[in-house]
Amino acid sequence: MLEDARKRMAEAVMEGLKRRNMDSYYCADGEAAAKLVLEMIEPEAKVTWGGSNTVKSLGIPERLKERGQAIIEYPEEEKKAAGSPVYQEVVGADYFLMGCNAITVKGELINIDGASNRVACLVHGPKHVIIVAGLNKLVKTVEEGIDRVQTQVCPIIADATGRKTPCGIKGICTNCNSPECMCCNIVVTRHSRYDGRIRVILVGEPLGM
C-alpha cells in the first residue's frame, strides 16, 4: 500500500516534469536507481558529478570507475577561483550527475549553490544531466523548496564542513552575504529547452538531505 502511494505521488510529479520537457523515471529504491543511471550512460561517455550526497551514497561514481568509465573529478580546491581548467573539462562532459535540493509537485527543480558549478552545469554545458532525488525532496511550492534548503539543509552542511556562515554558527539562515555564503545562486528550473537533456529519477525512499 505504501509503495503504491509513493508511486502515485511520483507519477503526479512526473506529469509536471513532462510538461516542462524533462524526462522522468520512478524507482522504488536507491539500488534500482543506481542501476538505471548506469544503464543510461554509454561506456565511452565522459562523466562528471556535482558532489551530490545522494549520488555518492548510492555508490554510482565508484561503480562507474569499476567499469572503466572516464570520470572528470572537480576537487574543492579548484572551486576557490573562477577559470579553473578542470571546470572547462567538466562543462564539456557527456553526462553530469547530481541530486536536487527540492522538487515541487508541479515539476519545478530548486537548487541552491555556493560555488555554483553544480547549478551552472544543470543550466548549460554538459550534454546530458541525470538527477537522482528521493521523494523526501518533494515540496508544494518553490518558496517552500527554498525554505526547506535554507532551514534544514544549509545549516547542517555548514556545520559539517566548518563554514563560518551564520547558519553554520547559529544554526539558522539569516539570508547572509558571508564570504562563505552557500546560497550565492538560487536556481529554479521551470523548463528545459533541449529535448532529452535533463532526466530526473525519482526514488521511493529518502535520499540525501
Short mmCIF file of C-alpha atoms in Angstrom, two decimals:
data_model
loop_
_atom_site.label_atom_id
_atom_site.label_comp_id
_atom_site.label_asym_id
_atom_site.label_seq_id
_atom_site.Cartn_x
_atom_site.Cartn_y
_atom_site.Cartn_z
CA MET A 1 0.00 0.00 0.00
CA LEU A 2 2.76 2.44 0.95
CA GLU A 3 4.72 1.67 -2.21
CA ASP A 4 1.60 2.22 -4.32
CA ALA A 5 1.10 5.62 -2.68
CA ARG A 6 4.72 6.60 -3.33
CA LYS A 7 4.45 5.53 -6.95
CA ARG A 8 1.28 7.58 -7.46
CA MET A 9 2.97 10.55 -5.85
CA ALA A 10 5.94 10.22 -8.18
CA GLU A 11 3.70 9.81 -11.22
CA ALA A 12 1.95 13.09 -10.43
CA VAL A 13 5.31 14.88 -10.31
CA MET A 14 6.42 13.13 -13.50
CA GLU A 15 3.46 14.60 -15.34
CA GLY A 16 4.70 18.06 -14.40
CA LEU A 17 8.25 17.22 -15.46
CA LYS A 18 6.98 16.01 -18.83
CA ARG A 19 5.16 19.30 -19.41
CA ARG A 20 8.46 21.05 -18.68
CA ASN A 21 10.29 18.94 -21.29
CA MET A 22 12.22 16.87 -18.76
CA ASP A 23 12.29 13.08 -18.95
CA SER A 24 11.48 11.28 -15.72
CA TYR A 25 11.56 7.80 -14.20
CA TYR A 26 10.49 6.17 -10.95
CA CYS A 27 12.47 3.62 -8.95
CA ALA A 28 11.21 2.03 -5.75
CA ASP A 29 14.62 2.19 -4.08
CA GLY A 30 18.13 3.56 -4.38
CA GLU A 31 19.65 0.34 -5.70
CA ALA A 32 17.25 0.30 -8.64
CA ALA A 33 18.01 3.98 -9.27
CA ALA A 34 21.78 3.34 -9.29
CA LYS A 35 21.37 0.52 -11.82
CA LEU A 36 19.20 2.75 -14.02
CA VAL A 37 21.83 5.51 -14.02
CA LEU A 38 24.49 3.04 -15.16
CA GLU A 39 22.19 1.75 -17.91
CA MET A 40 21.68 5.30 -19.19
CA ILE A 41 25.38 6.04 -19.61
CA GLU A 42 27.30 4.69 -22.58
CA PRO A 43 30.66 3.03 -21.69
CA GLU A 44 32.61 5.50 -23.83
CA ALA A 45 30.95 8.64 -22.38
CA LYS A 46 32.77 11.16 -20.18
CA VAL A 47 31.01 11.62 -16.85
CA THR A 48 31.25 14.20 -14.07
CA TRP A 49 29.18 14.88 -10.97
CA GLY A 50 28.35 17.69 -8.58
CA GLY A 51 29.44 16.17 -5.28
CA SER A 52 25.89 15.06 -4.50
CA ASN A 53 25.41 13.14 -1.24
CA THR A 54 22.66 11.17 -2.94
CA VAL A 55 24.81 10.13 -5.90
CA LYS A 56 27.71 9.32 -3.57
CA SER A 57 25.60 7.31 -1.11
CA LEU A 58 24.36 5.10 -3.95
CA GLY A 59 27.95 4.35 -4.95
CA ILE A 60 27.41 5.50 -8.51
CA PRO A 61 30.84 7.15 -9.07
CA GLU A 62 32.62 4.05 -7.75
CA ARG A 63 30.55 1.73 -9.93
CA LEU A 64 31.33 3.82 -12.99
CA LYS A 65 35.04 3.75 -12.20
CA GLU A 66 34.94 -0.02 -11.73
CA ARG A 67 33.67 -0.48 -15.26
CA GLY A 68 36.37 1.82 -16.64
CA GLN A 69 34.26 4.93 -17.19
CA ALA A 70 36.07 8.20 -17.87
CA ILE A 71 35.30 10.31 -14.76
CA ILE A 72 36.13 14.01 -14.53
CA GLU A 73 36.60 14.98 -10.87
CA TYR A 74 36.29 18.61 -9.78
CA PRO A 75 38.18 18.97 -6.45
CA GLU A 76 37.07 21.51 -3.85
CA GLU A 77 40.41 23.32 -4.17
CA GLU A 78 39.65 24.06 -7.81
CA LYS A 79 36.39 25.80 -6.86
CA LYS A 80 38.08 28.57 -4.89
CA ALA A 81 38.78 30.65 -8.00
CA ALA A 82 36.98 31.09 -11.32
CA GLY A 83 38.52 29.94 -14.57
CA SER A 84 39.76 26.52 -13.48
CA PRO A 85 40.99 24.40 -16.43
CA VAL A 86 39.35 21.40 -14.76
CA TYR A 87 35.99 23.16 -14.88
CA GLN A 88 36.36 23.60 -18.62
CA GLU A 89 36.51 19.81 -18.85
CA VAL A 90 33.52 19.47 -16.53
CA VAL A 91 31.22 21.59 -18.69
CA GLY A 92 32.29 19.60 -21.73
CA ALA A 93 31.32 16.25 -20.21
CA ASP A 94 28.75 13.97 -21.81
CA TYR A 95 26.92 13.38 -18.52
CA PHE A 96 26.56 15.42 -15.35
CA LEU A 97 25.20 13.58 -12.31
CA MET A 98 23.56 15.44 -9.43
CA GLY A 99 20.95 15.36 -6.72
CA CYS A 100 18.33 18.08 -6.30
CA ASN A 101 17.68 20.28 -3.28
CA ALA A 102 13.91 20.27 -3.81
CA ILE A 103 11.30 19.46 -6.45
CA THR A 104 7.81 20.92 -6.48
CA VAL A 105 4.77 18.78 -7.10
CA LYS A 106 4.44 20.70 -10.38
CA GLY A 107 7.85 19.52 -11.56
CA GLU A 108 9.97 22.60 -10.87
CA LEU A 109 13.55 21.95 -9.75
CA ILE A 110 15.00 24.10 -6.95
CA ASN A 111 18.75 24.19 -6.35
CA ILE A 112 20.87 26.46 -4.15
CA ASP A 113 24.63 26.66 -4.55
CA GLY A 114 27.68 28.49 -3.24
CA ALA A 115 30.49 27.90 -5.74
CA SER A 116 27.64 27.35 -8.22
CA ASN A 117 29.42 24.89 -10.50
CA ARG A 118 26.54 22.48 -9.86
CA VAL A 119 23.75 24.82 -10.90
CA ALA A 120 25.83 26.09 -13.80
CA CYS A 121 26.15 22.58 -15.22
CA LEU A 122 22.46 21.97 -14.71
CA VAL A 123 21.55 25.10 -16.65
CA HIS A 124 24.00 24.68 -19.54
CA GLY A 125 27.14 22.81 -20.53
CA PRO A 126 27.20 19.00 -20.28
CA LYS A 127 25.22 17.24 -23.00
CA HIS A 128 23.09 15.31 -20.51
CA VAL A 129 22.07 15.85 -16.90
CA ILE A 130 20.86 12.96 -14.72
CA ILE A 131 19.22 13.94 -11.43
CA VAL A 132 18.53 11.40 -8.68
CA ALA A 133 16.15 12.55 -5.95
CA GLY A 134 14.30 10.80 -3.14
CA LEU A 135 10.65 11.63 -2.58
CA ASN A 136 11.72 13.40 0.63
CA LYS A 137 12.73 16.29 -1.65
CA LEU A 138 9.15 16.98 -2.76
CA VAL A 139 7.60 20.31 -1.75
CA LYS A 140 4.39 22.08 -2.68
CA THR A 141 5.82 25.38 -3.93
CA VAL A 142 9.10 26.99 -4.98
CA GLU A 143 9.01 29.12 -1.82
CA GLU A 144 8.68 26.01 0.35
CA GLY A 145 11.58 24.46 -1.52
CA ILE A 146 13.89 27.40 -0.88
CA ASP A 147 12.83 27.48 2.77
CA ARG A 148 13.49 23.76 3.10
CA VAL A 149 17.05 24.10 1.85
CA GLN A 150 17.92 27.19 3.87
CA THR A 151 16.44 25.97 7.16
CA GLN A 152 17.03 22.20 7.04
CA VAL A 153 19.99 21.60 4.74
CA CYS A 154 22.44 24.50 4.68
CA PRO A 155 22.92 24.73 8.48
CA ILE A 156 23.82 21.03 8.64
CA ILE A 157 26.24 21.20 5.70
CA ALA A 158 27.83 24.41 7.02
CA ASP A 159 28.39 22.84 10.41
CA ALA A 160 29.75 19.60 8.94
CA THR A 161 32.20 21.42 6.66
CA GLY A 162 33.26 24.08 9.16
CA ARG A 163 31.96 27.03 7.17
CA LYS A 164 31.83 30.29 9.17
CA THR A 165 28.40 31.28 7.92
CA PRO A 166 25.60 32.46 10.22
CA CYS A 167 23.68 29.23 9.53
CA GLY A 168 26.75 27.21 10.47
CA ILE A 169 27.39 29.16 13.66
CA LYS A 170 23.84 29.89 14.84
CA GLY A 171 22.01 27.07 13.13
CA ILE A 172 19.56 29.37 11.33
CA CYS A 173 19.58 31.14 7.98
CA THR A 174 19.97 34.93 8.12
CA ASN A 175 19.96 35.47 4.35
CA CYS A 176 23.63 36.38 4.70
CA ASN A 177 26.26 37.88 2.44
CA SER A 178 29.05 35.97 4.17
CA PRO A 179 32.30 35.31 2.24
CA GLU A 180 31.47 31.60 2.56
CA CYS A 181 27.79 32.04 1.67
CA MET A 182 26.24 28.78 0.49
CA CYS A 183 23.27 30.45 -1.19
CA CYS A 184 25.04 32.58 -3.81
CA ASN A 185 22.71 31.37 -6.53
CA ILE A 186 19.15 30.13 -6.17
CA VAL A 187 18.09 28.46 -9.40
CA VAL A 188 14.59 27.37 -10.34
CA THR A 189 14.46 25.17 -13.42
CA ARG A 190 10.95 25.52 -14.76
CA HIS A 191 11.55 24.24 -18.30
CA SER A 192 14.24 22.54 -20.38
CA ARG A 193 14.82 23.91 -23.86
CA TYR A 194 16.72 20.85 -25.05
CA ASP A 195 14.80 17.64 -25.71
CA GLY A 196 16.03 14.71 -23.62
CA ARG A 197 18.83 16.66 -21.90
CA ILE A 198 17.52 16.57 -18.32
CA ARG A 199 16.44 13.23 -16.86
CA VAL A 200 15.01 13.05 -13.36
CA ILE A 201 14.95 9.77 -11.45
CA LEU A 202 12.52 9.89 -8.54
CA VAL A 203 13.18 7.33 -5.83
CA GLY A 204 10.55 5.99 -3.42
CA GLU A 205 12.73 6.30 -0.33
CA PRO A 206 14.50 9.17 1.46
CA LEU A 207 17.86 10.08 -0.07
CA GLY A 208 20.25 12.89 0.79
CA MET A 209 19.27 15.82 2.98
#
